[in-house]
PDB file of C-alpha atoms in Angstrom:
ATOM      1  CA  UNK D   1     -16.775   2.301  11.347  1.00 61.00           C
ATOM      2  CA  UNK D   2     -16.849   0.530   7.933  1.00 74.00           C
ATOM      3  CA  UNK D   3     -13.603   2.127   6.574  1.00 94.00           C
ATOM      4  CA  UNK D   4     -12.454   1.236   3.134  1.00 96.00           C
ATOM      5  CA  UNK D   5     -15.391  -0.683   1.514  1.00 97.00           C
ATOM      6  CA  UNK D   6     -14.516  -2.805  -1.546  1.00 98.00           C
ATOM      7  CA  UNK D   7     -17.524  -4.386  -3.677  1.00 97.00           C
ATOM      8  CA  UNK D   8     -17.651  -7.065  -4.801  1.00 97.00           C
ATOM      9  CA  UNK D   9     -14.852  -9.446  -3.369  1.00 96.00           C
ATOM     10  CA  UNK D  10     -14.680 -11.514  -6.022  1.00 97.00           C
ATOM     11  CA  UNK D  11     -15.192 -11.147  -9.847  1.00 97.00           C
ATOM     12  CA  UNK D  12     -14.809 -13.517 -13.347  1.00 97.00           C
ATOM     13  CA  UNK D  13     -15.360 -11.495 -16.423  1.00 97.00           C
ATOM     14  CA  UNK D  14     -15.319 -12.739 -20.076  1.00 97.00           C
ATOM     15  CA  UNK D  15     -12.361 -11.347 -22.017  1.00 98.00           C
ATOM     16  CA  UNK D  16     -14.374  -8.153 -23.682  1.00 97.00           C
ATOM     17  CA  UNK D  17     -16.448  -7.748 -20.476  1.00 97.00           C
ATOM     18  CA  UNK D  18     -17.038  -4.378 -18.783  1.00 96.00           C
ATOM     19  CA  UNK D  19     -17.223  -3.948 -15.349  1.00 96.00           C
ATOM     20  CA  UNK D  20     -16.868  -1.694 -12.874  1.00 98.00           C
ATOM     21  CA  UNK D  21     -15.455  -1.990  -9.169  1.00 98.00           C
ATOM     22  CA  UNK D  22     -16.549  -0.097  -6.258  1.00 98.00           C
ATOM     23  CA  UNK D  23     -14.846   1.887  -3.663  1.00 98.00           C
ATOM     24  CA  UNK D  24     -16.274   3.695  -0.684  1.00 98.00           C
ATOM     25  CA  UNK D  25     -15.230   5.251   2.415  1.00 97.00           C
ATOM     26  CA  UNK D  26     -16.901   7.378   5.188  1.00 96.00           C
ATOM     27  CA  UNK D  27     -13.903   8.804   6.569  1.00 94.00           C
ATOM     28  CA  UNK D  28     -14.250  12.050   4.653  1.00 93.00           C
ATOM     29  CA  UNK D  29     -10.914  11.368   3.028  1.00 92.00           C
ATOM     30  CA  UNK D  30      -9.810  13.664   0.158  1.00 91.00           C
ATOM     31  CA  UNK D  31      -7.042  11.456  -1.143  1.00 91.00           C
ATOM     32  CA  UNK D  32      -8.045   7.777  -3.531  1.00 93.00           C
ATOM     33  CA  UNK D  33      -6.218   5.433  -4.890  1.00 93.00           C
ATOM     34  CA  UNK D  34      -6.543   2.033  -6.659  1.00 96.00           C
ATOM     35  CA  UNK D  35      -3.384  -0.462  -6.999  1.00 95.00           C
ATOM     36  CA  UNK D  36      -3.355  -3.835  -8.294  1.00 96.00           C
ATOM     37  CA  UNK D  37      -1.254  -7.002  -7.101  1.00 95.00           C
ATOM     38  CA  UNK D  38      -0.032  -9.701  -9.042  1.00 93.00           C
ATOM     39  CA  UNK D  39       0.514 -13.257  -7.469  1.00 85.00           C
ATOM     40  CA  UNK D  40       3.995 -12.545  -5.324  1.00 79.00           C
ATOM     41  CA  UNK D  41       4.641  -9.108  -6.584  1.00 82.00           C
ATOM     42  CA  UNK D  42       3.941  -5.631  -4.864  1.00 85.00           C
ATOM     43  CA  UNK D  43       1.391  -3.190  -5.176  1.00 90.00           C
ATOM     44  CA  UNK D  44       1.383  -1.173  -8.703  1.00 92.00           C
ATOM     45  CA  UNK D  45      -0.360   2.594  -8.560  1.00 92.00           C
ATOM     46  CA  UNK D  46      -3.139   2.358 -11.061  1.00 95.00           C
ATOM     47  CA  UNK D  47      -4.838   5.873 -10.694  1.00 94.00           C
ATOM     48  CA  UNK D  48      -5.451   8.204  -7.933  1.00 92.00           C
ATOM     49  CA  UNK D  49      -7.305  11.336  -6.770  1.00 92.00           C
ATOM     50  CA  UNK D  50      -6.654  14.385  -4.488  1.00 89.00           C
ATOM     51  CA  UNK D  51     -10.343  15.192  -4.006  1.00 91.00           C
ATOM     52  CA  UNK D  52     -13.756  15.326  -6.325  1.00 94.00           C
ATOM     53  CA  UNK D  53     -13.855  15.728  -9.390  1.00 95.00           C
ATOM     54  CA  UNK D  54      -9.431  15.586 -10.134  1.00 93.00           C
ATOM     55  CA  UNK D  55      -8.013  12.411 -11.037  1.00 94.00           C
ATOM     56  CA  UNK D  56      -4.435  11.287 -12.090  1.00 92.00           C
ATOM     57  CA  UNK D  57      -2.632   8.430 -13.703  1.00 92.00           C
ATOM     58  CA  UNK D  58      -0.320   6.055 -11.732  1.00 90.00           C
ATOM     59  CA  UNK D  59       2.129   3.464 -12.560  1.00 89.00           C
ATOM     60  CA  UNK D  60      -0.202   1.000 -14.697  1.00 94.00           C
ATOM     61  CA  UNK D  61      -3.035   3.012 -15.678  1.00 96.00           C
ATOM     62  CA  UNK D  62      -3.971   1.390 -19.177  1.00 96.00           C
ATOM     63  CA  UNK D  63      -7.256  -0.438 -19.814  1.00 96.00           C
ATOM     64  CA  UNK D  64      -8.500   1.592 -16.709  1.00 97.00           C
ATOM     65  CA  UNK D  65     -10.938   4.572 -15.983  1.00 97.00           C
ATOM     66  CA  UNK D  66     -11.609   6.356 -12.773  1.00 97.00           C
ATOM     67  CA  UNK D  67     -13.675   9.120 -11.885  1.00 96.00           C
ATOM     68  CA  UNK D  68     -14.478  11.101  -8.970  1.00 97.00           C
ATOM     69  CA  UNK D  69     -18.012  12.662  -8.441  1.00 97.00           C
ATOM     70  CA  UNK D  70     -17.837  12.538  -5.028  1.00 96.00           C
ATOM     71  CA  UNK D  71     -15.700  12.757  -1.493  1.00 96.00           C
ATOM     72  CA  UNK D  72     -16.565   9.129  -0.965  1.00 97.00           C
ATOM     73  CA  UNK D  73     -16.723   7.306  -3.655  1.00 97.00           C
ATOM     74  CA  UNK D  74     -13.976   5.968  -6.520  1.00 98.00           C
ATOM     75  CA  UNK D  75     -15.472   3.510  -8.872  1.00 98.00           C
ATOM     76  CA  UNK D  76     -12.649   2.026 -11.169  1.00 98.00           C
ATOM     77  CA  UNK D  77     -13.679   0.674 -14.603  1.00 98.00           C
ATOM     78  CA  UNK D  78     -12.327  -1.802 -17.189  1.00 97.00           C
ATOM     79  CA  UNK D  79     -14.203  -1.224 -20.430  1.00 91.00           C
ATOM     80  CA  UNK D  80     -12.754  -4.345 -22.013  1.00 96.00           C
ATOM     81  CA  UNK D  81     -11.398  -6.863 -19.742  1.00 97.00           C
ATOM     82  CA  UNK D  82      -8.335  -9.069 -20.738  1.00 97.00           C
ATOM     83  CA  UNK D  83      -6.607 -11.311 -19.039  1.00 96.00           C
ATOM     84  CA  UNK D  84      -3.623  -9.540 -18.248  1.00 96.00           C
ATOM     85  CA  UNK D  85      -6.576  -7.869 -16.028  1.00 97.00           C
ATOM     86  CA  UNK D  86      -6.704 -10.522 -13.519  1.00 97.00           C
ATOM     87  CA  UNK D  87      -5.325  -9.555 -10.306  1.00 97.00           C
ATOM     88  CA  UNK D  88      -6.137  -8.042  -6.804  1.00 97.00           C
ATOM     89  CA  UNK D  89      -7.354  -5.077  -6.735  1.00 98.00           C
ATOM     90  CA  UNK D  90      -6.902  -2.678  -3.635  1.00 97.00           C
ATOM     91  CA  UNK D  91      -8.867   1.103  -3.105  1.00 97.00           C
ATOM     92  CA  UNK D  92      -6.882   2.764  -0.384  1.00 94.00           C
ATOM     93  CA  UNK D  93      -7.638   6.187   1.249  1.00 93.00           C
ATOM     94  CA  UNK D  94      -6.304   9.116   3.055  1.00 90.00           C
ATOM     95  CA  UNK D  95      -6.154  12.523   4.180  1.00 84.00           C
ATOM     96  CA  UNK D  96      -3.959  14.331   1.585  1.00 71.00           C
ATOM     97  CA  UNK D  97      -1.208  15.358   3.845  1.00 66.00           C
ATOM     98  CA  UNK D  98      -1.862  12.875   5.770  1.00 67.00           C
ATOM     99  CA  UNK D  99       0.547   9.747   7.104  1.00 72.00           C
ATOM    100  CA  UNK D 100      -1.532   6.824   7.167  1.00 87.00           C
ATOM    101  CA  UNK D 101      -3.367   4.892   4.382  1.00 90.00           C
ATOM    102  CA  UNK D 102      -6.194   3.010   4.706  1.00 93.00           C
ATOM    103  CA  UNK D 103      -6.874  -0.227   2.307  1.00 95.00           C
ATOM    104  CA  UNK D 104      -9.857  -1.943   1.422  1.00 96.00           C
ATOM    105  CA  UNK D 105      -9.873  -5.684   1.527  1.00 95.00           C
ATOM    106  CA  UNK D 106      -9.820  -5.973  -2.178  1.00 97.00           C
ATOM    107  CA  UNK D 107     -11.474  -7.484  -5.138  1.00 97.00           C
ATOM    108  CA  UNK D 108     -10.263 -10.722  -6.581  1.00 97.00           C
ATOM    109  CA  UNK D 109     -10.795 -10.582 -10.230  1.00 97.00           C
ATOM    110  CA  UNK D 110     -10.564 -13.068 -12.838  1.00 97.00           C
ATOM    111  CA  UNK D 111     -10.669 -12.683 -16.570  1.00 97.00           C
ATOM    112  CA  UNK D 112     -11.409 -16.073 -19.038  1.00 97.00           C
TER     113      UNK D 112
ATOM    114  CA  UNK Z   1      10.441   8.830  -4.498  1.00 60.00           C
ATOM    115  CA  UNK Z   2      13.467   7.643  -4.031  1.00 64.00           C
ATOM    116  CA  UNK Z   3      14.153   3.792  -4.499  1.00 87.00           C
ATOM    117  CA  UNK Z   4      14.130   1.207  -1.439  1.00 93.00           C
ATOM    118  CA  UNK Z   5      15.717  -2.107  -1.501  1.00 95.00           C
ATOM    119  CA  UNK Z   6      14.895  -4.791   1.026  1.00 96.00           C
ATOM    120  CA  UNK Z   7      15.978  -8.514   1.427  1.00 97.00           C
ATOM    121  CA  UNK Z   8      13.263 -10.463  -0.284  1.00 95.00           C
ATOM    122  CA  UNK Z   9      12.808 -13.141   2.912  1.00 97.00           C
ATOM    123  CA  UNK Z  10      13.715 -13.023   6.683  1.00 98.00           C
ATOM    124  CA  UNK Z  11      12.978 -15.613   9.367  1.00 97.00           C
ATOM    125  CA  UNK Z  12      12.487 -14.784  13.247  1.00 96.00           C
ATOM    126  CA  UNK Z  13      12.145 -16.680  16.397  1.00 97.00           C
ATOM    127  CA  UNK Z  14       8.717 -16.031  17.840  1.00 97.00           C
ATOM    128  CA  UNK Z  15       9.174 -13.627  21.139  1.00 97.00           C
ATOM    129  CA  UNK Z  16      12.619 -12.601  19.680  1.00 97.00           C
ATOM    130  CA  UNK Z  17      12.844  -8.951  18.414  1.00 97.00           C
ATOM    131  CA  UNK Z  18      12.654  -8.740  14.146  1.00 98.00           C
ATOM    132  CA  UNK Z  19      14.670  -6.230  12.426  1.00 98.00           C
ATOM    133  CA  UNK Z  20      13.521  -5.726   9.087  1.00 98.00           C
ATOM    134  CA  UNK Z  21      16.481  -3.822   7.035  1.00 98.00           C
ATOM    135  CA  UNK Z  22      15.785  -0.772   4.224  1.00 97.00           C
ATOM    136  CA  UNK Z  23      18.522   0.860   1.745  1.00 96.00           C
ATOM    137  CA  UNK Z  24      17.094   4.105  -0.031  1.00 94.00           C
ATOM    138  CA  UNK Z  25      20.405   5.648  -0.745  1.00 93.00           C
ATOM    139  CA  UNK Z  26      19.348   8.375  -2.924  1.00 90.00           C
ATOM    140  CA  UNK Z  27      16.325   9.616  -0.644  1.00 90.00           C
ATOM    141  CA  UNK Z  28      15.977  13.472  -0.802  1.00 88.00           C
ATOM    142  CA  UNK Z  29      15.468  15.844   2.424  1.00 87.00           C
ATOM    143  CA  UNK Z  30      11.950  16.147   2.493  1.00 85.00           C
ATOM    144  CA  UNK Z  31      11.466  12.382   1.524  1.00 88.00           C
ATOM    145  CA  UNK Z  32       9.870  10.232   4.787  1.00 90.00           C
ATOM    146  CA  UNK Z  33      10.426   6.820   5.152  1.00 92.00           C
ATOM    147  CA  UNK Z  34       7.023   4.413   6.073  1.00 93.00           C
ATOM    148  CA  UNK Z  35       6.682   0.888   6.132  1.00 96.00           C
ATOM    149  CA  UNK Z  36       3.453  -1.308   5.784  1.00 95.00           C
ATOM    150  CA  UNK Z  37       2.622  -4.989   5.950  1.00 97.00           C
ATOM    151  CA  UNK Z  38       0.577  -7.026   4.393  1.00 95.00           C
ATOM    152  CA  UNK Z  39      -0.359 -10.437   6.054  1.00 94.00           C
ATOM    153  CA  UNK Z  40      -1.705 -13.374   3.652  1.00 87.00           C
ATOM    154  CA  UNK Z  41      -3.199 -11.273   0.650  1.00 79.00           C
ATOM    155  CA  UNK Z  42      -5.195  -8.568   3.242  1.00 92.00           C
ATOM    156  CA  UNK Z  43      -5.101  -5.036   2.204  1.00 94.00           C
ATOM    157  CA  UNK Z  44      -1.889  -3.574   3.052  1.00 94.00           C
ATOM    158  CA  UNK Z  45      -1.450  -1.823   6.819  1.00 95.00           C
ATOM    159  CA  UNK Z  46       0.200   0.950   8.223  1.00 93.00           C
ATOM    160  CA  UNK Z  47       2.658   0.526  10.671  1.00 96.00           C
ATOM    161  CA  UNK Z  48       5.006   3.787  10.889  1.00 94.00           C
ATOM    162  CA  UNK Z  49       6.788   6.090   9.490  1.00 92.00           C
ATOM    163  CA  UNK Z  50       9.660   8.868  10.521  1.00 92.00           C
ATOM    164  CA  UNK Z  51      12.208  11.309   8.729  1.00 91.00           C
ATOM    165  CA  UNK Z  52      15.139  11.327  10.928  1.00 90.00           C
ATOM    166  CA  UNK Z  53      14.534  11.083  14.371  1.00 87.00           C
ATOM    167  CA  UNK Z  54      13.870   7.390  15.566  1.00 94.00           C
ATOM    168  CA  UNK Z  55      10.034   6.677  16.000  1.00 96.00           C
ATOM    169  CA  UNK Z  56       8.040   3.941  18.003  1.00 97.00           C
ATOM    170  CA  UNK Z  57       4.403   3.305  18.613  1.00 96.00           C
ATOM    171  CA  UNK Z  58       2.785   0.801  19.844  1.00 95.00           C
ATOM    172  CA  UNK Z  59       3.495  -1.971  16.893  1.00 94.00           C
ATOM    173  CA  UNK Z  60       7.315  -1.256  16.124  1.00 97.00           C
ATOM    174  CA  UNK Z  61       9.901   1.211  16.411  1.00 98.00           C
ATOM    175  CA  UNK Z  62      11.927   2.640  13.466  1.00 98.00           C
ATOM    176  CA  UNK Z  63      15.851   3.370  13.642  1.00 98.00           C
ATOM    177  CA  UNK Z  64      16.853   5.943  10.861  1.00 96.00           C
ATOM    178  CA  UNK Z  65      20.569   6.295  10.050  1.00 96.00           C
ATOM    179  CA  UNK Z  66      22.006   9.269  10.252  1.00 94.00           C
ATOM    180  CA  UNK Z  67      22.628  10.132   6.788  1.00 94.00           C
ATOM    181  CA  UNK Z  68      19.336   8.729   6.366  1.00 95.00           C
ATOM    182  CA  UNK Z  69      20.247   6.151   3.693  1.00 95.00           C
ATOM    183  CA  UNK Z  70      19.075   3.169   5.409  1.00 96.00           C
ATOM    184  CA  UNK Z  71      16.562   2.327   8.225  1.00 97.00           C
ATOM    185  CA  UNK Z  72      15.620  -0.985  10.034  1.00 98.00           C
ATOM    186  CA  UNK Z  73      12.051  -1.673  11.303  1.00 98.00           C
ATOM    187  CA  UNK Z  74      12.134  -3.207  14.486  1.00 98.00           C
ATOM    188  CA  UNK Z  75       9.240  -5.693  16.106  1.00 98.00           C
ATOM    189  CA  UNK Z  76       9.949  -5.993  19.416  1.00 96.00           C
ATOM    190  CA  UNK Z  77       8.574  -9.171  20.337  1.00 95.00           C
ATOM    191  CA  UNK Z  78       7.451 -10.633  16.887  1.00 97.00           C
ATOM    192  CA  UNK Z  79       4.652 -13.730  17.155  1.00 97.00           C
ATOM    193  CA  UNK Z  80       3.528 -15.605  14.218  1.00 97.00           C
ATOM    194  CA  UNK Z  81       0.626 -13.008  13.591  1.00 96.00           C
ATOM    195  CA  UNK Z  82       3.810 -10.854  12.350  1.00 97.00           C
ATOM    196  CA  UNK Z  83       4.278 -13.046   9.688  1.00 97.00           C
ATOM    197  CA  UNK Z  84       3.486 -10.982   6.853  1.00 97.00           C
ATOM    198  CA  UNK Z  85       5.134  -9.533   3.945  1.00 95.00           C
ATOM    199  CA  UNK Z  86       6.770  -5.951   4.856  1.00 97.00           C
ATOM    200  CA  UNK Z  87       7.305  -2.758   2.444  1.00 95.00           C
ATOM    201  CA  UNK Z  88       9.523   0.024   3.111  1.00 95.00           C
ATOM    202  CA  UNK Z  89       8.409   3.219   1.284  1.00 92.00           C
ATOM    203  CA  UNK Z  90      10.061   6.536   0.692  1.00 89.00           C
ATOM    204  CA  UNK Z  91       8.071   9.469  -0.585  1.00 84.00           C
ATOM    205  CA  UNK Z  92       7.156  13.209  -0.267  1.00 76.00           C
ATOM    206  CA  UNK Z  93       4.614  13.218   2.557  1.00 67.00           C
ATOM    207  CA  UNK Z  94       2.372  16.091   1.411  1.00 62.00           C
ATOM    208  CA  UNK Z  95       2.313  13.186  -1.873  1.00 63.00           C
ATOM    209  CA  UNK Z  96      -0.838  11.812   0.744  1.00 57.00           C
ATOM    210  CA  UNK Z  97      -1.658   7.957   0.028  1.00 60.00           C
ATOM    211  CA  UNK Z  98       0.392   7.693  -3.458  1.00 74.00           C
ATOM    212  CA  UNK Z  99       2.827   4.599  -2.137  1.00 83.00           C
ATOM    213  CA  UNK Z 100       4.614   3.289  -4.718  1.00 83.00           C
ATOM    214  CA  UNK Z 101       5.435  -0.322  -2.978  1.00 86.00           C
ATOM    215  CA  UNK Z 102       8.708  -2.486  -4.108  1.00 86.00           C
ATOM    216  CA  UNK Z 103       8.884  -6.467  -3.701  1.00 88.00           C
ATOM    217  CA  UNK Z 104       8.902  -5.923   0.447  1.00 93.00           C
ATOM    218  CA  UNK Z 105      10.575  -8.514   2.860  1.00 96.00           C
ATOM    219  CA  UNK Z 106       8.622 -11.467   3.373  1.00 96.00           C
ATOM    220  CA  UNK Z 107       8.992 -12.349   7.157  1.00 98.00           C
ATOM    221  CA  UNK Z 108       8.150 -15.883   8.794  1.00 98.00           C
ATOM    222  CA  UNK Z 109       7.838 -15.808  12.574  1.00 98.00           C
ATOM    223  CA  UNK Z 110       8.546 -19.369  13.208  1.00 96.00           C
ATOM    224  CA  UNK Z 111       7.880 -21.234  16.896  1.00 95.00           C
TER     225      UNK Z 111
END
């Protein structure tokens, strides 16, 4: 079972650079989420989604877009990376009543 | 959600039991309390979560006050694969994976 799959582990973007970061799971999960970490802090809510095509804001949502076309899949994209960008970035899943999340391994991202 | 606060660092004896406090003092009736780790920079894990009745599986038990203001997450027999840093989370549980995490106690299991 692949779970939570983040792509790609490990990104360095020009300040001004696009990009987008991929999130997939095969657990038929309606619930999505995307958090960032910052070195020795917790996780921060960035957006999330309750099922296709419904998205919501979370704690830190500027300089980010989500969408949700799918059960599976929640790309999140920066349309202009800056530094205050760089961080960890962790997709998690669920069922939407459910009790347990599950996290992907996360992307590393880096922005010069 | 309500607010948690947790000691920012603990230390533990390996193969002694760890008991990681919680204060949420203002957590609502239909709030449930959860806790997750996250060892060396991996994507957080689940480990349990209860509302008022104690809980244990097969990674930790939880011990909920009474009035429900505090809670302690217990490791019965921590080794240094426990070392990790641990969040305690209240929210609404129909609120499915929205967690919004504080700092979390860092624990070292130390031989």
């Amino acid at each position: 079972n692949a779970g939570v799959t983040q792509t790609p582990k490990f990104q360095v973007l020009k300040t001004g650079q696009s990009m987008t970061l991929q999130c997939a799971q095969d657990m038929n999960h309606e619930y999505m989420s995307w958090y960032r970490q910052d070195p020795g802090m917790g996780l921060r809510l960035i957006h999330y989604s309750v099922g296709a095509g419904i998205t919501d804001q979370g704690e830190v949502p500027n300089g980010y877009n989500v969408s949700r076309s799918t059960t599976e899949d929640f790309p999140l994209r920066l349309l202009s990376a800056a530094p205050s960008q760089t961080s960890v970035y962790f997709c998690a899943s669920s069922v939407y009543r459910g009790s347990e999340a599950f996290f992907g391994q996360g992307t590393r991202l880096t922005v010069v | 959600d309500a607010k948690t606060t947790q000691p920012p660092s603990m230390d533990c004896a390996e193969g002694r039991a760890a008991n990681l406090p919680c204060n949420h003092s203002t957590i609502s009736g239909n709030e449930y309390v959860y806790w997750y780790r996250q060892i060396h920079s991996q994507g957080p894990q689940y480990i349990i979560h209860g509302l008022k009745n104690n809980e244990t599986n097969e990674m930790a038990s939880l011990i909920i006050t009474e009035d429900r203001k505090s809670s302690t997450l217990i490791l019965p027999h921590a080794t240094l694969r426990d070392t990790a840093v641990y969040y305690c989370i209240v929210r609404v549980d129909n609120q499915g994976g929205k967690l919004i995490f504080g700092q979390g106690t860092e624990l070292s299991v130390k031989p």
